[in-house]
Amino acid sequence: QSQVSIYGNLDVSFGRFEEPSLLGDDDAVTAVESGSLRQSFIGFKGQEDLGGGLKAFFVLESGINVDTGSQDGNFWGRTSVVGLTGDFGTVALGNARNLVFLANDAFNPFRADSAMFSTSSFGFTNGPISTINAALAVAGTDISLSGLGSNWQNSITYTSPNLSGFTIAVQARLSENDDIDNGYAVALNYAAGPLALNATYEDAPITATSIALGTESADNKSWLLNASYDLGAAKLFAQYGQRDFEGFDDKYKFFQLGTSIPVSNSGSVLLSYSQGKLDDAKLQDLSLAYEHSISKRTSAYVGVNSTNIDGFEDERGTSFAVGVRHAF
Amino acid sequence: QSQVSIYGNLDVSFGRFEEPSLLGDDDAVTAVESGSLRQSFIGFKGQEDLGGGLKAFFVLESGINVDTGSQDGNFWGRTSVVGLTGDFGTVALGNARNLVFLANDAFNPFRADSAMFSTSSFGFTNGPISTINAALAVAGTDISLSGLGSNWQNSITYTSPNLSGFTIAVQARLSENDDIDNGYAVALNYAAGPLALNATYEDAPITATSIALGTESADNKSWLLNASYDLGAAKLFAQYGQRDFEGFDDKYKFFQLGTSIPVSNSGSVLLSYSQGKLDDAKLQDLSLAYEHSISKRTSAYVGVNSTNIDGFEDERGTSFAVGVRHAF
Amino acid sequence: QSQVSIYGNLDVSFGRFEEPSLLGDDDAVTAVESGSLRQSFIGFKGQEDLGGGLKAFFVLESGINVDTGSQDGNFWGRTSVVGLTGDFGTVALGNARNLVFLANDAFNPFRADSAMFSTSSFGFTNGPISTINAALAVAGTDISLSGLGSNWQNSITYTSPNLSGFTIAVQARLSENDDIDNGYAVALNYAAGPLALNATYEDAPITATSIALGTESADNKSWLLNASYDLGAAKLFAQYGQRDFEGFDDKYKFFQLGTSIPVSNSGSVLLSYSQGKLDDAKLQDLSLAYEHSISKRTSAYVGVNSTNIDGFEDERGTSFAVGVRHAF
């Protein structure tokens, strides 16, 4: 009688993990980690045919730290939406992946929810913002940024139907606070045979904290251009974008180049390099991995990530891992 | 092999929400909200035939804030019970909806788990108690009440079989603290054709805090009379009840009048007004909504709620929302 | 399309519960409790055939406090593992039951996850450590121990195939902290007809806190010998083990004797006594219960547990409960 599908992904790895540190010694640890290649989660979803091509649907996804048995963020923090889909397109309300995340997810060989290999340093709390903040702190700046995440809570997302290869998505995030602006984003996608293109624009305030400013909402206007091309022998990915953070003279400039190369019926080599710059801080991210499909739902992988922040001691962190990923 | 049914309800809305404020400006916000018409949740339940008409069963229900992706209270806070049902009736142990909640749920056109439209101000933490507390604070009283919720933890509930239209339910809540009395409640139900009647009595201490008293358990003896009659063209609801809180000369007096009017095969108008009074504080709640069934499991709704507390500035909060509700 | 099995156990009881107290009056309470005989939980598991006798599998289990509707520890704290199984044996990574827990689970008539009846005082946070800590506190010692739990997070477990009745399991827990040693354990099992034997060795640091030491990792080397024999008319259990905690001259010495006696086709009497000693502190645990299977998945039980700590006032706690347990 249940109308619900249960699905998910569990990714567990063993390796030597090192985060770059601006403030002292390396703290590399030998560890069992969750979600190194793709976030571990369990999901529940369902839909109902409403007639006339219209469907109601829901998606509930819960991130899991398999290594410790704890939940990964808010329980339904990965996705919790209800929506309608039909000839007019799709509308979803709730806690959704934001359009910048979706662009990073589609145009990076490591996708955007890889805890270890991610080179998607154009967004996300644990990405550029924490790195830039650390760099700014060492540089003596007292501005601290927060608020770039993978998801938009209290959001409404409209995605158009496919029109000759084009789709457009529009997203609004309600601040639910009269003192903070709502966030808006728009993404234009084009797909034709081996080619895929995307342009994403986001105007979504983040939180900036400093002695001078206190904690307040700061403008964050961003654009990101993305392309992929599947040559057959390899799929190529390229991204370029800028973020204009209020309170900074310079802009955060980002690019990523990547490729996935099928080397057998079941094995692929993944490679990606990204760079983000803001004033004197530079973040470089390089990942190389081999993933081997053991079966339809299970694969094994081995790889290395190296993250570097320019201009400071102990600025490099290099991690190695071997892992297994099981979809259900 | 699984004996488990998965089910639930996801309710998400967009609107302008305003809570009445006793202490300053209105704080109306434009928001995406969860559970405006009915609480969003996911549930797991199952049963086993034990022979001789006896069945064992369990219910686990988890509230969800779809808008933010967070859990709504304790994870299994909506319901977690194990029980036996048979010719003798039903016994359930665990965390259960209490009898006052069930009466408010059955005799109000908006039910009792509606975050926005609820006029069930005879119970529940976010209902009369918070309002009365605010009124009392403004009035200079230093007594603060807490402890009326939708659920009784550590409870045992017995529900009789239907005897010529009558059923009786008895519920005990163990305080698990020798200094605090256990809670007890009893409900008598009668149903015959279009008529339904209920009388609920509750003797369940709440927590009262004041400078004079400190934090201590306070008596709360309550009774609530409920009736509904289905005319066909409309179903009518009426409630009247009193709570005798220890430490107050006056009693909290409550009534609610409501109706649900089917206006087409798939559409209904819902209307309810309630009033609660304690000393000089008066809480008025008015809700009007239209709900339209799009299909068997999906409906859309639009409505307004206005909540008023007498005698203070900024005492009125009026909210408007349009939403969608999907059962699975 | 789902490859997932949902299963679990819900155990709820009513009784008079008393924990032994070293610091004052008894605090016996009449209560509805969860997991008195076996932990309440819900689980999700699945597997995939990889060919050649190899399978990938996952297990996610979440403890539930049915009485209050809250989660029991970390959400997936009971188990969260991904693994591979085949002719070579089984490897699982994640948050797993540790080998000491598994030995206590297999060689005690009350198993190891019984909140009320457990006599498995050779491990687990709420077992010997809290008791010993209380005893040490009363004795004026300022050392406090923590860190013995049922599970090892960040762990890797290898279990061999059955070789002529022998199996061996090896487990490592990564501390993920260069200042704390990893934990290791090995268990040797033998089973032949009615006889089962187990020897478990564990070298896994715990956390010791004292004014002199501050908080630091302390050695904990343990061994545990276990046996059971099924006479038909009764199954007998015996355990003996020692823990060598760094910083103590003496060793913690433990034994447990138990039996389960089938008294009818559907009823069993369970009896267990255990004793743990460290310096002047002695913990004694005695449990007696009768469990009656009502059906394949539902049983009822009644029983008593008495826990005693030697040498102090109010040192005895005796609990009585009647409960129902439903597997799904």
PDB file of C-alpha atoms in Angstrom, chain C residues 93-303:
ATOM      1  CA  LEU C  93      33.412  -0.308   7.891  1.00  0.00           C
ATOM      2  CA  GLY C  94      31.640   2.306   9.985  1.00  0.00           C
ATOM      3  CA  ASN C  95      29.972   2.356  13.391  1.00  0.00           C
ATOM      4  CA  ALA C  96      29.759  -1.261  14.555  1.00  0.00           C
ATOM      5  CA  ARG C  97      29.031  -3.307  17.662  1.00  0.00           C
ATOM      6  CA  ASN C  98      32.441  -4.029  19.198  1.00  0.00           C
ATOM      7  CA  LEU C  99      33.743  -7.529  19.877  1.00  0.00           C
ATOM      8  CA  VAL C 100      33.317  -7.281  23.662  1.00  0.00           C
ATOM      9  CA  PHE C 101      29.680  -6.315  23.108  1.00  0.00           C
ATOM     10  CA  LEU C 102      29.202  -9.256  20.747  1.00  0.00           C
ATOM     11  CA  ALA C 103      30.682 -11.680  23.301  1.00  0.00           C
ATOM     12  CA  ASN C 104      28.410 -10.303  26.039  1.00  0.00           C
ATOM     13  CA  ASP C 105      25.491 -10.522  23.617  1.00  0.00           C
ATOM     14  CA  ALA C 106      26.115 -14.178  22.780  1.00  0.00           C
ATOM     15  CA  PHE C 107      27.005 -15.520  26.229  1.00  0.00           C
ATOM     16  CA  ASN C 108      24.386 -13.941  28.474  1.00  0.00           C
ATOM     17  CA  PRO C 109      20.762 -15.162  28.610  1.00  0.00           C
ATOM     18  CA  PHE C 110      19.664 -11.500  28.671  1.00  0.00           C
ATOM     19  CA  ARG C 111      21.899 -10.605  25.691  1.00  0.00           C
ATOM     20  CA  ALA C 112      23.758  -7.281  25.893  1.00  0.00           C
ATOM     21  CA  ASP C 113      21.260  -4.604  24.874  1.00  0.00           C
ATOM     22  CA  SER C 114      18.805  -4.978  27.738  1.00  0.00           C
ATOM     23  CA  ALA C 115      18.428  -1.657  29.569  1.00  0.00           C
ATOM     24  CA  MET C 116      16.994  -3.159  32.755  1.00  0.00           C
ATOM     25  CA  PHE C 117      18.089  -6.791  32.951  1.00  0.00           C
ATOM     26  CA  SER C 118      21.601  -6.502  31.564  1.00  0.00           C
ATOM     27  CA  THR C 119      24.214  -8.178  33.700  1.00  0.00           C
ATOM     28  CA  SER C 120      26.879  -7.518  31.059  1.00  0.00           C
ATOM     29  CA  SER C 121      28.991  -5.370  33.338  1.00  0.00           C
ATOM     30  CA  PHE C 122      32.215  -5.985  31.468  1.00  0.00           C
ATOM     31  CA  GLY C 123      31.682  -2.994  29.218  1.00  0.00           C
ATOM     32  CA  PHE C 124      29.417  -0.173  28.133  1.00  0.00           C
ATOM     33  CA  THR C 125      29.126   3.374  29.351  1.00  0.00           C
ATOM     34  CA  ASN C 126      26.237   2.788  31.727  1.00  0.00           C
ATOM     35  CA  GLY C 127      27.736  -0.386  33.137  1.00  0.00           C
ATOM     36  CA  PRO C 128      30.834  -0.847  35.233  1.00  0.00           C
ATOM     37  CA  ILE C 129      32.454   2.446  34.417  1.00  0.00           C
ATOM     38  CA  SER C 130      29.707   4.626  35.822  1.00  0.00           C
ATOM     39  CA  THR C 131      29.401   2.370  38.854  1.00  0.00           C
ATOM     40  CA  ILE C 132      33.126   2.239  39.447  1.00  0.00           C
ATOM     41  CA  ASN C 133      33.344   5.992  38.956  1.00  0.00           C
ATOM     42  CA  ALA C 134      30.678   6.564  41.588  1.00  0.00           C
ATOM     43  CA  ALA C 135      32.458   4.216  43.964  1.00  0.00           C
ATOM     44  CA  LEU C 136      35.761   5.946  43.323  1.00  0.00           C
ATOM     45  CA  ALA C 137      34.179   9.351  43.897  1.00  0.00           C
ATOM     46  CA  VAL C 138      32.776   8.267  47.268  1.00  0.00           C
ATOM     47  CA  ALA C 139      36.167   6.777  48.111  1.00  0.00           C
ATOM     48  CA  GLY C 140      37.735  10.166  47.546  1.00  0.00           C
ATOM     49  CA  THR C 141      39.541   9.254  44.340  1.00  0.00           C
ATOM     50  CA  ASP C 142      39.403  11.940  41.692  1.00  0.00           C
ATOM     51  CA  ILE C 143      39.873   9.685  38.678  1.00  0.00           C
ATOM     52  CA  SER C 144      36.886   9.415  36.384  1.00  0.00           C
ATOM     53  CA  LEU C 145      36.742   6.981  33.485  1.00  0.00           C
ATOM     54  CA  SER C 146      34.715   7.146  30.287  1.00  0.00           C
ATOM     55  CA  GLY C 147      34.718   5.543  26.887  1.00  0.00           C
ATOM     56  CA  LEU C 148      33.464   1.972  27.134  1.00  0.00           C
ATOM     57  CA  GLY C 149      30.523   1.734  24.829  1.00  0.00           C
ATOM     58  CA  SER C 150      28.614  -0.898  22.907  1.00  0.00           C
ATOM     59  CA  ASN C 151      29.897   0.427  19.573  1.00  0.00           C
ATOM     60  CA  TRP C 152      33.152   1.329  17.915  1.00  0.00           C
ATOM     61  CA  GLN C 153      32.905   4.335  15.623  1.00  0.00           C
ATOM     62  CA  ASN C 154      35.362   4.710  12.739  1.00  0.00           C
ATOM     63  CA  SER C 155      35.975   0.995  12.838  1.00  0.00           C
ATOM     64  CA  ILE C 156      36.917  -1.823  10.488  1.00  0.00           C
ATOM     65  CA  THR C 157      35.776  -5.342  11.326  1.00  0.00           C
ATOM     66  CA  TYR C 158      36.905  -8.540   9.631  1.00  0.00           C
ATOM     67  CA  THR C 159      35.115 -11.812  10.365  1.00  0.00           C
ATOM     68  CA  SER C 160      36.471 -15.039   8.921  1.00  0.00           C
ATOM     69  CA  PRO C 161      34.381 -17.782   7.328  1.00  0.00           C
ATOM     70  CA  ASN C 162      33.533 -20.802   9.491  1.00  0.00           C
ATOM     71  CA  LEU C 163      36.448 -23.277   9.415  1.00  0.00           C
ATOM     72  CA  SER C 164      35.504 -26.558  11.101  1.00  0.00           C
ATOM     73  CA  GLY C 165      33.541 -24.660  13.738  1.00  0.00           C
ATOM     74  CA  PHE C 166      36.145 -21.948  14.241  1.00  0.00           C
ATOM     75  CA  THR C 167      35.711 -18.304  13.289  1.00  0.00           C
ATOM     76  CA  ILE C 168      37.985 -15.401  14.069  1.00  0.00           C
ATOM     77  CA  ALA C 169      37.050 -11.708  14.136  1.00  0.00           C
ATOM     78  CA  VAL C 170      39.488  -8.792  14.129  1.00  0.00           C
ATOM     79  CA  GLN C 171      38.442  -5.217  14.745  1.00  0.00           C
ATOM     80  CA  ALA C 172      40.238  -1.869  14.649  1.00  0.00           C
ATOM     81  CA  ARG C 173      38.936   1.465  15.887  1.00  0.00           C
ATOM     82  CA  LEU C 174      40.684   4.532  14.494  1.00  0.00           C
ATOM     83  CA  SER C 175      41.082   7.296  17.059  1.00  0.00           C
ATOM     84  CA  GLU C 176      41.508   9.857  14.258  1.00  0.00           C
ATOM     85  CA  ASN C 177      43.733  11.735  16.683  1.00  0.00           C
ATOM     86  CA  ASP C 178      47.520  11.377  16.656  1.00  0.00           C
ATOM     87  CA  ASP C 179      47.647  11.761  20.452  1.00  0.00           C
ATOM     88  CA  ILE C 180      45.328   8.807  21.100  1.00  0.00           C
ATOM     89  CA  ASP C 181      46.120   5.219  20.207  1.00  0.00           C
ATOM     90  CA  ASN C 182      43.870   3.266  17.922  1.00  0.00           C
ATOM     91  CA  GLY C 183      41.912   0.419  19.483  1.00  0.00           C
ATOM     92  CA  TYR C 184      42.230  -3.213  18.485  1.00  0.00           C
ATOM     93  CA  ALA C 185      40.338  -6.364  19.375  1.00  0.00           C
ATOM     94  CA  VAL C 186      40.358  -9.985  18.338  1.00  0.00           C
ATOM     95  CA  ALA C 187      37.796 -12.705  19.069  1.00  0.00           C
ATOM     96  CA  LEU C 188      38.164 -16.453  18.551  1.00  0.00           C
ATOM     97  CA  ASN C 189      34.906 -18.431  18.377  1.00  0.00           C
ATOM     98  CA  TYR C 190      34.290 -22.159  18.375  1.00  0.00           C
ATOM     99  CA  ALA C 191      30.900 -23.820  17.985  1.00  0.00           C
ATOM    100  CA  ALA C 192      30.150 -27.548  17.851  1.00  0.00           C
ATOM    101  CA  GLY C 193      26.665 -28.879  18.496  1.00  0.00           C
ATOM    102  CA  PRO C 194      25.513 -27.712  21.930  1.00  0.00           C
ATOM    103  CA  LEU C 195      28.876 -26.134  22.808  1.00  0.00           C
ATOM    104  CA  ALA C 196      30.020 -22.573  22.022  1.00  0.00           C
ATOM    105  CA  LEU C 197      33.277 -20.989  23.156  1.00  0.00           C
ATOM    106  CA  ASN C 198      34.698 -17.504  22.741  1.00  0.00           C
ATOM    107  CA  ALA C 199      37.880 -15.742  23.746  1.00  0.00           C
ATOM    108  CA  THR C 200      38.033 -11.974  23.189  1.00  0.00           C
ATOM    109  CA  TYR C 201      41.018  -9.687  23.675  1.00  0.00           C
ATOM    110  CA  GLU C 202      40.767  -5.913  23.486  1.00  0.00           C
ATOM    111  CA  ASP C 203      43.453  -3.227  23.621  1.00  0.00           C
ATOM    112  CA  ALA C 204      41.499   0.018  23.374  1.00  0.00           C
ATOM    113  CA  PRO C 205      42.275   3.236  25.255  1.00  0.00           C
ATOM    114  CA  ILE C 206      39.557   4.879  27.301  1.00  0.00           C
ATOM    115  CA  THR C 207      39.420   8.437  28.592  1.00  0.00           C
ATOM    116  CA  ALA C 208      40.578   9.044  32.148  1.00  0.00           C
ATOM    117  CA  THR C 209      40.044  12.397  33.823  1.00  0.00           C
ATOM    118  CA  SER C 210      41.595  13.508  37.095  1.00  0.00           C
ATOM    119  CA  ILE C 211      42.941  16.657  38.673  1.00  0.00           C
ATOM    120  CA  ALA C 212      46.441  15.198  38.532  1.00  0.00           C
ATOM    121  CA  LEU C 213      46.212  13.920  34.960  1.00  0.00           C
ATOM    122  CA  GLY C 214      43.716  16.215  33.311  1.00  0.00           C
ATOM    123  CA  THR C 215      41.841  14.468  30.520  1.00  0.00           C
ATOM    124  CA  GLU C 216      43.908  11.933  28.751  1.00  0.00           C
ATOM    125  CA  SER C 217      43.874   8.617  27.029  1.00  0.00           C
ATOM    126  CA  ALA C 218      44.469   5.675  29.347  1.00  0.00           C
ATOM    127  CA  ASP C 219      45.379   2.118  28.452  1.00  0.00           C
ATOM    128  CA  ASN C 220      42.655  -0.495  28.747  1.00  0.00           C
ATOM    129  CA  LYS C 221      43.798  -4.031  28.013  1.00  0.00           C
ATOM    130  CA  SER C 222      41.091  -6.631  28.487  1.00  0.00           C
ATOM    131  CA  TRP C 223      40.423 -10.295  27.962  1.00  0.00           C
ATOM    132  CA  LEU C 224      37.167 -12.178  28.301  1.00  0.00           C
ATOM    133  CA  LEU C 225      36.501 -15.945  28.151  1.00  0.00           C
ATOM    134  CA  ASN C 226      32.987 -17.135  27.355  1.00  0.00           C
ATOM    135  CA  ALA C 227      31.217 -20.459  27.116  1.00  0.00           C
ATOM    136  CA  SER C 228      27.704 -21.767  26.634  1.00  0.00           C
ATOM    137  CA  TYR C 229      26.312 -25.288  26.592  1.00  0.00           C
ATOM    138  CA  ASP C 230      22.797 -26.277  25.592  1.00  0.00           C
ATOM    139  CA  LEU C 231      21.620 -29.250  27.674  1.00  0.00           C
ATOM    140  CA  GLY C 232      18.200 -29.166  26.059  1.00  0.00           C
ATOM    141  CA  ALA C 233      16.458 -28.772  29.402  1.00  0.00           C
ATOM    142  CA  ALA C 234      18.503 -25.620  29.932  1.00  0.00           C
ATOM    143  CA  LYS C 235      21.189 -23.564  28.226  1.00  0.00           C
ATOM    144  CA  LEU C 236      24.088 -22.588  30.476  1.00  0.00           C
ATOM    145  CA  PHE C 237      26.276 -19.496  30.106  1.00  0.00           C
ATOM    146  CA  ALA C 238      29.553 -18.566  31.792  1.00  0.00           C
ATOM    147  CA  GLN C 239      31.933 -15.614  31.393  1.00  0.00           C
ATOM    148  CA  TYR C 240      35.148 -14.569  33.067  1.00  0.00           C
ATOM    149  CA  GLY C 241      37.327 -11.586  32.200  1.00  0.00           C
ATOM    150  CA  GLN C 242      39.731  -8.955  33.392  1.00  0.00           C
ATOM    151  CA  ARG C 243      40.364  -5.327  32.474  1.00  0.00           C
ATOM    152  CA  ASP C 244      43.712  -3.725  33.175  1.00  0.00           C
ATOM    153  CA  PHE C 245      43.029   0.036  33.374  1.00  0.00           C
ATOM    154  CA  GLU C 246      46.149   2.216  33.356  1.00  0.00           C
ATOM    155  CA  GLY C 247      46.472   4.071  36.647  1.00  0.00           C
ATOM    156  CA  PHE C 248      44.986   1.362  38.837  1.00  0.00           C
ATOM    157  CA  ASP C 249      47.105  -1.129  40.786  1.00  0.00           C
ATOM    158  CA  ASP C 250      44.335  -3.684  40.775  1.00  0.00           C
ATOM    159  CA  LYS C 251      42.498  -5.166  37.825  1.00  0.00           C
ATOM    160  CA  TYR C 252      38.753  -5.099  37.190  1.00  0.00           C
ATOM    161  CA  LYS C 253      37.691  -8.747  37.491  1.00  0.00           C
ATOM    162  CA  PHE C 254      34.373  -9.894  36.123  1.00  0.00           C
ATOM    163  CA  PHE C 255      32.334 -13.080  35.935  1.00  0.00           C
ATOM    164  CA  GLN C 256      28.807 -13.917  34.873  1.00  0.00           C
ATOM    165  CA  LEU C 257      26.800 -17.134  35.195  1.00  0.00           C
ATOM    166  CA  GLY C 258      23.442 -17.526  33.541  1.00  0.00           C
ATOM    167  CA  THR C 259      20.865 -19.915  32.201  1.00  0.00           C
ATOM    168  CA  SER C 260      17.817 -19.919  29.988  1.00  0.00           C
ATOM    169  CA  ILE C 261      15.311 -22.671  30.717  1.00  0.00           C
ATOM    170  CA  PRO C 262      12.511 -23.494  28.282  1.00  0.00           C
ATOM    171  CA  VAL C 263       9.505 -24.302  30.472  1.00  0.00           C
ATOM    172  CA  SER C 264       6.971 -24.779  27.692  1.00  0.00           C
ATOM    173  CA  ASN C 265       6.760 -24.528  23.924  1.00  0.00           C
ATOM    174  CA  SER C 266       6.510 -20.788  24.188  1.00  0.00           C
ATOM    175  CA  GLY C 267       7.907 -19.801  27.588  1.00  0.00           C
ATOM    176  CA  SER C 268      11.423 -19.477  28.982  1.00  0.00           C
ATOM    177  CA  VAL C 269      12.870 -18.567  32.338  1.00  0.00           C
ATOM    178  CA  LEU C 270      16.038 -16.434  32.167  1.00  0.00           C
ATOM    179  CA  LEU C 271      18.454 -16.093  35.068  1.00  0.00           C
ATOM    180  CA  SER C 272      21.838 -14.396  35.321  1.00  0.00           C
ATOM    181  CA  TYR C 273      24.235 -13.254  38.030  1.00  0.00           C
ATOM    182  CA  SER C 274      27.359 -11.196  37.457  1.00  0.00           C
ATOM    183  CA  GLN C 275      30.012  -9.626  39.614  1.00  0.00           C
ATOM    184  CA  GLY C 276      32.680  -7.028  38.862  1.00  0.00           C
ATOM    185  CA  LYS C 277      35.394  -5.905  41.277  1.00  0.00           C
ATOM    186  CA  LEU C 278      37.971  -3.114  41.179  1.00  0.00           C
ATOM    187  CA  ASP C 279      39.925  -2.299  44.351  1.00  0.00           C
ATOM    188  CA  ASP C 280      37.291  -1.888  47.071  1.00  0.00           C
ATOM    189  CA  ALA C 281      34.350  -1.411  44.731  1.00  0.00           C
ATOM    190  CA  LYS C 282      32.183  -4.425  43.932  1.00  0.00           C
ATOM    191  CA  LEU C 283      29.257  -4.467  41.515  1.00  0.00           C
ATOM    192  CA  GLN C 284      26.758  -7.328  41.712  1.00  0.00           C
ATOM    193  CA  ASP C 285      23.940  -7.770  39.225  1.00  0.00           C
ATOM    194  CA  LEU C 286      21.143 -10.342  39.427  1.00  0.00           C
ATOM    195  CA  SER C 287      18.312 -10.736  36.913  1.00  0.00           C
ATOM    196  CA  LEU C 288      15.391 -13.148  36.731  1.00  0.00           C
ATOM    197  CA  ALA C 289      12.699 -13.029  34.061  1.00  0.00           C
ATOM    198  CA  TYR C 290      10.044 -15.065  32.342  1.00  0.00           C
ATOM    199  CA  GLU C 291       9.443 -14.433  28.640  1.00  0.00           C
ATOM    200  CA  HIS C 292       6.410 -15.826  26.852  1.00  0.00           C
ATOM    201  CA  SER C 293       6.121 -15.858  23.058  1.00  0.00           C
ATOM    202  CA  ILE C 294       2.585 -14.852  22.126  1.00  0.00           C
ATOM    203  CA  SER C 295       3.327 -15.265  18.440  1.00  0.00           C
ATOM    204  CA  LYS C 296       6.214 -15.368  16.020  1.00  0.00           C
ATOM    205  CA  ARG C 297       7.063 -11.705  16.476  1.00  0.00           C
ATOM    206  CA  THR C 298       5.491 -10.689  19.786  1.00  0.00           C
ATOM    207  CA  SER C 299       6.307 -11.724  23.338  1.00  0.00           C
ATOM    208  CA  ALA C 300       5.476 -10.610  26.862  1.00  0.00           C
ATOM    209  CA  TYR C 301       7.829 -10.684  29.826  1.00  0.00           C
ATOM    210  CA  VAL C 302       7.955 -10.105  33.557  1.00  0.00           C
ATOM    211  CA  GLY C 303      11.042  -9.904  35.688  1.00  0.00           C
TER     212      GLY C 303
END
